[in-house]
PDB file of N, CA and C in Angstrom:
ATOM      1  N   MET A 529      54.875  78.560 -47.085  1.00  0.00           N
ATOM      2  CA  MET A 529      54.189  79.642 -47.216  1.00  0.00           C
ATOM      3  C   MET A 529      55.149  81.037 -48.078  1.00  0.00           C
ATOM      4  N   GLU A 530      56.748  81.248 -47.668  1.00  0.00           N
ATOM      5  CA  GLU A 530      57.433  81.832 -48.443  1.00  0.00           C
ATOM      6  C   GLU A 530      57.494  81.044 -49.937  1.00  0.00           C
ATOM      7  N   LEU A 531      57.730  79.915 -50.319  1.00  0.00           N
ATOM      8  CA  LEU A 531      58.201  79.348 -51.757  1.00  0.00           C
ATOM      9  C   LEU A 531      57.026  79.743 -52.718  1.00  0.00           C
ATOM     10  N   ILE A 532      55.640  80.221 -52.265  1.00  0.00           N
ATOM     11  CA  ILE A 532      54.154  80.084 -52.783  1.00  0.00           C
ATOM     12  C   ILE A 532      54.333  81.561 -53.185  1.00  0.00           C
ATOM     13  N   LYS A 533      54.910  82.902 -51.902  1.00  0.00           N
ATOM     14  CA  LYS A 533      55.107  84.313 -52.998  1.00  0.00           C
ATOM     15  C   LYS A 533      55.754  84.192 -53.489  1.00  0.00           C
ATOM     16  N   GLN A 534      57.197  83.007 -53.714  1.00  0.00           N
ATOM     17  CA  GLN A 534      58.084  83.407 -54.767  1.00  0.00           C
ATOM     18  C   GLN A 534      57.973  83.848 -55.649  1.00  0.00           C
ATOM     19  N   LEU A 535      56.584  82.395 -55.948  1.00  0.00           N
ATOM     20  CA  LEU A 535      56.429  81.738 -57.218  1.00  0.00           C
ATOM     21  C   LEU A 535      55.485  82.335 -57.689  1.00  0.00           C
ATOM     22  N   VAL A 536      54.379  83.239 -57.100  1.00  0.00           N
ATOM     23  CA  VAL A 536      53.987  84.174 -57.635  1.00  0.00           C
ATOM     24  C   VAL A 536      54.014  85.702 -57.949  1.00  0.00           C
ATOM     25  N   LYS A 537      54.703  85.846 -56.836  1.00  0.00           N
ATOM     26  CA  LYS A 537      56.077  87.594 -57.489  1.00  0.00           C
ATOM     27  C   LYS A 537      56.668  87.334 -58.863  1.00  0.00           C
ATOM     28  N   GLU A 538      57.203  86.339 -59.027  1.00  0.00           N
ATOM     29  CA  GLU A 538      58.329  85.982 -60.139  1.00  0.00           C
ATOM     30  C   GLU A 538      57.639  85.999 -61.710  1.00  0.00           C
ATOM     31  N   GLU A 539      58.427  87.004 -61.982  1.00  0.00           N
ATOM     32  CA  GLU A 539      58.011  87.098 -63.618  1.00  0.00           C
ATOM     33  C   GLU A 539      58.872  86.667 -64.440  1.00  0.00           C
ATOM     34  N   GLU A 540      59.953  85.950 -64.436  1.00  0.00           N
ATOM     35  CA  GLU A 540      60.997  85.324 -65.034  1.00  0.00           C
ATOM     36  C   GLU A 540      60.020  84.628 -65.745  1.00  0.00           C
ATOM     37  N   GLY A 541      60.361  84.204 -67.147  1.00  0.00           N
ATOM     38  CA  GLY A 541      60.052  83.378 -68.112  1.00  0.00           C
ATOM     39  C   GLY A 541      59.128  83.822 -68.572  1.00  0.00           C
ATOM     40  N   GLN A 542      57.341  84.635 -68.000  1.00  0.00           N
ATOM     41  CA  GLN A 542      56.693  85.651 -68.520  1.00  0.00           C
ATOM     42  C   GLN A 542      57.011  85.785 -70.168  1.00  0.00           C
ATOM     43  N   GLY A 543      58.085  86.833 -70.386  1.00  0.00           N
ATOM     44  CA  GLY A 543      58.920  87.160 -71.887  1.00  0.00           C
ATOM     45  C   GLY A 543      58.024  86.306 -73.208  1.00  0.00           C
ATOM     46  N   ILE A 544      59.003  85.147 -72.578  1.00  0.00           N
ATOM     47  CA  ILE A 544      59.083  84.138 -73.546  1.00  0.00           C
ATOM     48  C   ILE A 544      57.895  84.196 -73.660  1.00  0.00           C
ATOM     49  N   THR A 545      56.745  83.563 -73.079  1.00  0.00           N
ATOM     50  CA  THR A 545      55.331  83.263 -73.355  1.00  0.00           C
ATOM     51  C   THR A 545      54.603  84.046 -73.467  1.00  0.00           C
ATOM     52  N   GLU A 546      54.680  85.451 -73.505  1.00  0.00           N
ATOM     53  CA  GLU A 546      54.098  86.596 -73.990  1.00  0.00           C
ATOM     54  C   GLU A 546      55.040  86.136 -75.821  1.00  0.00           C
ATOM     55  N   TYR A 547      55.764  86.343 -76.201  1.00  0.00           N
ATOM     56  CA  TYR A 547      56.026  86.111 -77.239  1.00  0.00           C
ATOM     57  C   TYR A 547      55.355  85.240 -78.231  1.00  0.00           C
ATOM     58  N   ALA A 548      55.468  84.124 -77.111  1.00  0.00           N
ATOM     59  CA  ALA A 548      55.493  82.419 -78.204  1.00  0.00           C
ATOM     60  C   ALA A 548      53.689  83.283 -79.016  1.00  0.00           C
ATOM     61  N   LEU A 549      52.848  83.098 -77.666  1.00  0.00           N
ATOM     62  CA  LEU A 549      51.516  84.138 -78.378  1.00  0.00           C
ATOM     63  C   LEU A 549      51.619  84.828 -79.277  1.00  0.00           C
ATOM     64  N   ILE A 550      52.144  85.978 -78.898  1.00  0.00           N
ATOM     65  CA  ILE A 550      51.860  86.419 -80.258  1.00  0.00           C
ATOM     66  C   ILE A 550      52.177  86.220 -81.208  1.00  0.00           C
ATOM     67  N   LEU A 551      54.186  85.248 -81.860  1.00  0.00           N
ATOM     68  CA  LEU A 551      54.116  84.672 -82.921  1.00  0.00           C
ATOM     69  C   LEU A 551      52.643  83.667 -83.205  1.00  0.00           C
ATOM     70  N   GLY A 552      52.177  83.205 -82.302  1.00  0.00           N
ATOM     71  CA  GLY A 552      51.753  82.027 -82.889  1.00  0.00           C
ATOM     72  C   GLY A 552      49.838  82.850 -83.542  1.00  0.00           C
ATOM     73  N   LEU A 553      50.297  83.917 -83.104  1.00  0.00           N
ATOM     74  CA  LEU A 553      48.448  84.338 -83.350  1.00  0.00           C
ATOM     75  C   LEU A 553      49.113  85.354 -84.547  1.00  0.00           C
ATOM     76  N   VAL A 554      50.391  85.937 -84.833  1.00  0.00           N
ATOM     77  CA  VAL A 554      50.695  86.631 -86.523  1.00  0.00           C
ATOM     78  C   VAL A 554      50.831  84.594 -87.760  1.00  0.00           C
ATOM     79  N   VAL A 555      51.225  83.642 -87.047  1.00  0.00           N
ATOM     80  CA  VAL A 555      51.251  82.839 -88.175  1.00  0.00           C
ATOM     81  C   VAL A 555      50.336  82.048 -88.172  1.00  0.00           C
ATOM     82  N   LEU A 556      48.955  82.543 -87.252  1.00  0.00           N
ATOM     83  CA  LEU A 556      47.684  82.256 -87.660  1.00  0.00           C
ATOM     84  C   LEU A 556      47.093  82.995 -88.764  1.00  0.00           C
ATOM     85  N   GLY A 557      46.967  84.251 -88.547  1.00  0.00           N
ATOM     86  CA  GLY A 557      46.924  85.552 -89.135  1.00  0.00           C
ATOM     87  C   GLY A 557      47.731  85.446 -90.648  1.00  0.00           C
ATOM     88  N   ILE A 558      48.370  84.627 -90.819  1.00  0.00           N
ATOM     89  CA  ILE A 558      49.452  84.409 -92.121  1.00  0.00           C
ATOM     90  C   ILE A 558      48.813  83.598 -92.911  1.00  0.00           C
ATOM     91  N   TRP A 559      48.401  82.697 -91.834  1.00  0.00           N
ATOM     92  CA  TRP A 559      48.081  80.898 -92.832  1.00  0.00           C
ATOM     93  C   TRP A 559      46.403  81.215 -93.169  1.00  0.00           C
ATOM     94  N   ALA A 560      45.697  82.373 -92.413  1.00  0.00           N
ATOM     95  CA  ALA A 560      44.300  82.721 -92.543  1.00  0.00           C
ATOM     96  C   ALA A 560      44.103  83.402 -93.669  1.00  0.00           C
ATOM     97  N   ALA A 561      44.946  84.688 -94.237  1.00  0.00           N
ATOM     98  CA  ALA A 561      45.209  85.332 -95.240  1.00  0.00           C
ATOM     99  C   ALA A 561      45.442  84.586 -96.322  1.00  0.00           C
ATOM    100  N   VAL A 562      46.342  83.837 -96.290  1.00  0.00           N
ATOM    101  CA  VAL A 562      47.398  82.948 -97.604  1.00  0.00           C
ATOM    102  C   VAL A 562      45.856  81.955 -97.899  1.00  0.00           C
ATOM    103  N   SER A 563      45.228  81.508 -96.888  1.00  0.00           N
ATOM    104  CA  SER A 563      44.194  80.181 -97.093  1.00  0.00           C
ATOM    105  C   SER A 563      43.260  81.441 -98.194  1.00  0.00           C
ATOM    106  N   ALA A 564      42.394  82.339 -97.918  1.00  0.00           N
ATOM    107  CA  ALA A 564      41.470  82.664 -98.125  1.00  0.00           C
ATOM    108  C   ALA A 564      41.701  83.618 -98.867  1.00  0.00           C
ATOM    109  N   SER A 565      42.980  84.024 -99.397  1.00  0.00           N
ATOM    110  CA  SER A 565      43.002  84.486-100.709  1.00  0.00           C
ATOM    111  C   SER A 565      43.403  83.850-102.103  1.00  0.00           C
ATOM    112  N   GLY A 566      43.615  82.080-101.520  1.00  0.00           N
ATOM    113  CA  GLY A 566      43.626  82.056-102.809  1.00  0.00           C
ATOM    114  C   GLY A 566      45.424  81.558-103.090  1.00  0.00           C
ATOM    115  N   MET A 567      46.177  81.977-102.264  1.00  0.00           N
ATOM    116  CA  MET A 567      47.996  82.147-103.113  1.00  0.00           C
ATOM    117  C   MET A 567      48.149  80.496-102.261  1.00  0.00           C
ATOM    118  N   GLY A 568      47.856  80.385-101.777  1.00  0.00           N
ATOM    119  CA  GLY A 568      47.940  78.437-101.490  1.00  0.00           C
ATOM    120  C   GLY A 568      48.700  78.211-102.858  1.00  0.00           C
ATOM    121  N   ALA A 569      47.455  77.392-103.452  1.00  0.00           N
ATOM    122  CA  ALA A 569      47.786  76.677-104.330  1.00  0.00           C
ATOM    123  C   ALA A 569      49.096  77.325-105.346  1.00  0.00           C
ATOM    124  N   SER A 570      49.636  78.698-105.270  1.00  0.00           N
ATOM    125  CA  SER A 570      50.646  79.038-106.410  1.00  0.00           C
ATOM    126  C   SER A 570      51.460  79.060-105.305  1.00  0.00           C
ATOM    127  N   ILE A 571      51.514  79.296-104.345  1.00  0.00           N
ATOM    128  CA  ILE A 571      52.575  78.426-103.384  1.00  0.00           C
ATOM    129  C   ILE A 571      53.529  77.220-103.292  1.00  0.00           C
ATOM    130  N   THR A 572      51.915  76.481-104.063  1.00  0.00           N
ATOM    131  CA  THR A 572      52.524  75.278-104.194  1.00  0.00           C
ATOM    132  C   THR A 572      52.947  75.315-105.258  1.00  0.00           C
ATOM    133  N   ASN A 573      52.738  75.661-106.230  1.00  0.00           N
ATOM    134  CA  ASN A 573      52.814  75.395-107.962  1.00  0.00           C
ATOM    135  C   ASN A 573      54.505  75.849-107.944  1.00  0.00           C
ATOM    136  N   LEU A 574      54.927  76.827-107.405  1.00  0.00           N
ATOM    137  CA  LEU A 574      55.907  77.771-107.134  1.00  0.00           C
ATOM    138  C   LEU A 574      57.624  77.261-106.625  1.00  0.00           C
ATOM    139  N   PHE A 575      56.869  76.233-105.725  1.00  0.00           N
ATOM    140  CA  PHE A 575      57.887  75.423-104.568  1.00  0.00           C
ATOM    141  C   PHE A 575      58.037  74.324-105.889  1.00  0.00           C
ATOM    142  N   GLY A 576      56.663  73.502-106.269  1.00  0.00           N
ATOM    143  CA  GLY A 576      56.852  72.440-107.323  1.00  0.00           C
ATOM    144  C   GLY A 576      57.448  72.813-108.716  1.00  0.00           C
ATOM    145  N   ARG A 577      57.766  73.916-109.111  1.00  0.00           N
ATOM    146  CA  ARG A 577      58.599  74.615-110.394  1.00  0.00           C
ATOM    147  C   ARG A 577      59.806  74.747-109.400  1.00  0.00           C
ATOM    148  N   ILE A 578      60.292  75.269-108.584  1.00  0.00           N
ATOM    149  CA  ILE A 578      61.771  74.908-107.967  1.00  0.00           C
ATOM    150  C   ILE A 578      61.926  73.558-107.646  1.00  0.00           C
ATOM    151  N   LYS A 579      61.525  72.784-107.385  1.00  0.00           N
ATOM    152  CA  LYS A 579      62.363  71.799-107.287  1.00  0.00           C
ATOM    153  C   LYS A 579      62.615  71.050-108.425  1.00  0.00           C
ATOM    154  N   THR A 580      61.441  71.209-109.668  1.00  0.00           N
ATOM    155  CA  THR A 580      61.587  70.857-110.461  1.00  0.00           C
ATOM    156  C   THR A 580      63.242  71.184-111.057  1.00  0.00           C
ATOM    157  N   VAL A 581      63.339  72.643-111.093  1.00  0.00           N
ATOM    158  CA  VAL A 581      64.677  72.860-111.737  1.00  0.00           C
ATOM    159  C   VAL A 581      66.085  72.690-110.684  1.00  0.00           C
ATOM    160  N   VAL A 582      65.869  72.267-109.697  1.00  0.00           N
ATOM    161  CA  VAL A 582      66.707  72.060-108.858  1.00  0.00           C
ATOM    162  C   VAL A 582      67.050  70.465-109.174  1.00  0.00           C
ATOM    163  N   GLY A 583      66.322  69.340-109.152  1.00  0.00           N
ATOM    164  CA  GLY A 583      66.324  68.324-109.512  1.00  0.00           C
ATOM    165  C   GLY A 583      67.030  68.114-111.169  1.00  0.00           C
ATOM    166  N   ALA A 584      66.642  68.855-111.361  1.00  0.00           N
ATOM    167  CA  ALA A 584      66.923  68.875-113.089  1.00  0.00           C
ATOM    168  C   ALA A 584      68.646  68.788-112.837  1.00  0.00           C
ATOM    169  N   CYS A 585      69.396  70.037-112.020  1.00  0.00           N
ATOM    170  CA  CYS A 585      70.670  70.317-112.060  1.00  0.00           C
ATOM    171  C   CYS A 585      71.254  69.719-111.178  1.00  0.00           C
ATOM    172  N   VAL A 586      70.979  68.873-110.408  1.00  0.00           N
ATOM    173  CA  VAL A 586      70.932  67.819-109.882  1.00  0.00           C
ATOM    174  C   VAL A 586      71.627  66.795-110.612  1.00  0.00           C
ATOM    175  N   ASN A 587      70.932  66.472-111.535  1.00  0.00           N
ATOM    176  CA  ASN A 587      70.922  64.970-112.994  1.00  0.00           C
ATOM    177  C   ASN A 587      71.919  65.786-113.416  1.00  0.00           C
ATOM    178  N   GLY A 588      72.338  66.745-113.701  1.00  0.00           N
ATOM    179  CA  GLY A 588      73.620  67.505-115.057  1.00  0.00           C
ATOM    180  C   GLY A 588      72.818  68.014-116.239  1.00  0.00           C
ATOM    181  N   THR A 589      71.338  68.328-115.762  1.00  0.00           N
ATOM    182  CA  THR A 589      70.930  68.676-117.199  1.00  0.00           C
ATOM    183  C   THR A 589      70.163  70.119-116.763  1.00  0.00           C
ATOM    184  N   CYS A 590      70.869  71.300-115.950  1.00  0.00           N
ATOM    185  CA  CYS A 590      70.735  72.464-115.714  1.00  0.00           C
ATOM    186  C   CYS A 590      70.772  73.057-116.703  1.00  0.00           C
ATOM    187  N   GLY A 591      70.192  73.966-116.631  1.00  0.00           N
ATOM    188  CA  GLY A 591      69.549  75.153-118.218  1.00  0.00           C
ATOM    189  C   GLY A 591      70.928  76.655-118.073  1.00  0.00           C
ATOM    190  N   GLY A 592      71.789  76.186-117.447  1.00  0.00           N
ATOM    191  CA  GLY A 592      72.690  77.733-117.084  1.00  0.00           C
ATOM    192  C   GLY A 592      74.057  77.219-117.906  1.00  0.00           C
TER     193      GLY A 592
END
């Protein structure tokens, strides 16, 4: 019985759970905003251009 009282009373580990929930909500909000605004395609295109430039530099045809 004493063990059950201690487990109910113990609050260690609660903080990290709360932070994880908050982080999840923030990520969900950012994802919804990006999806609704149409920025997803722009971000995909940006990373595609970065991939092309980095690939060209790796192959020795960097324009710098």
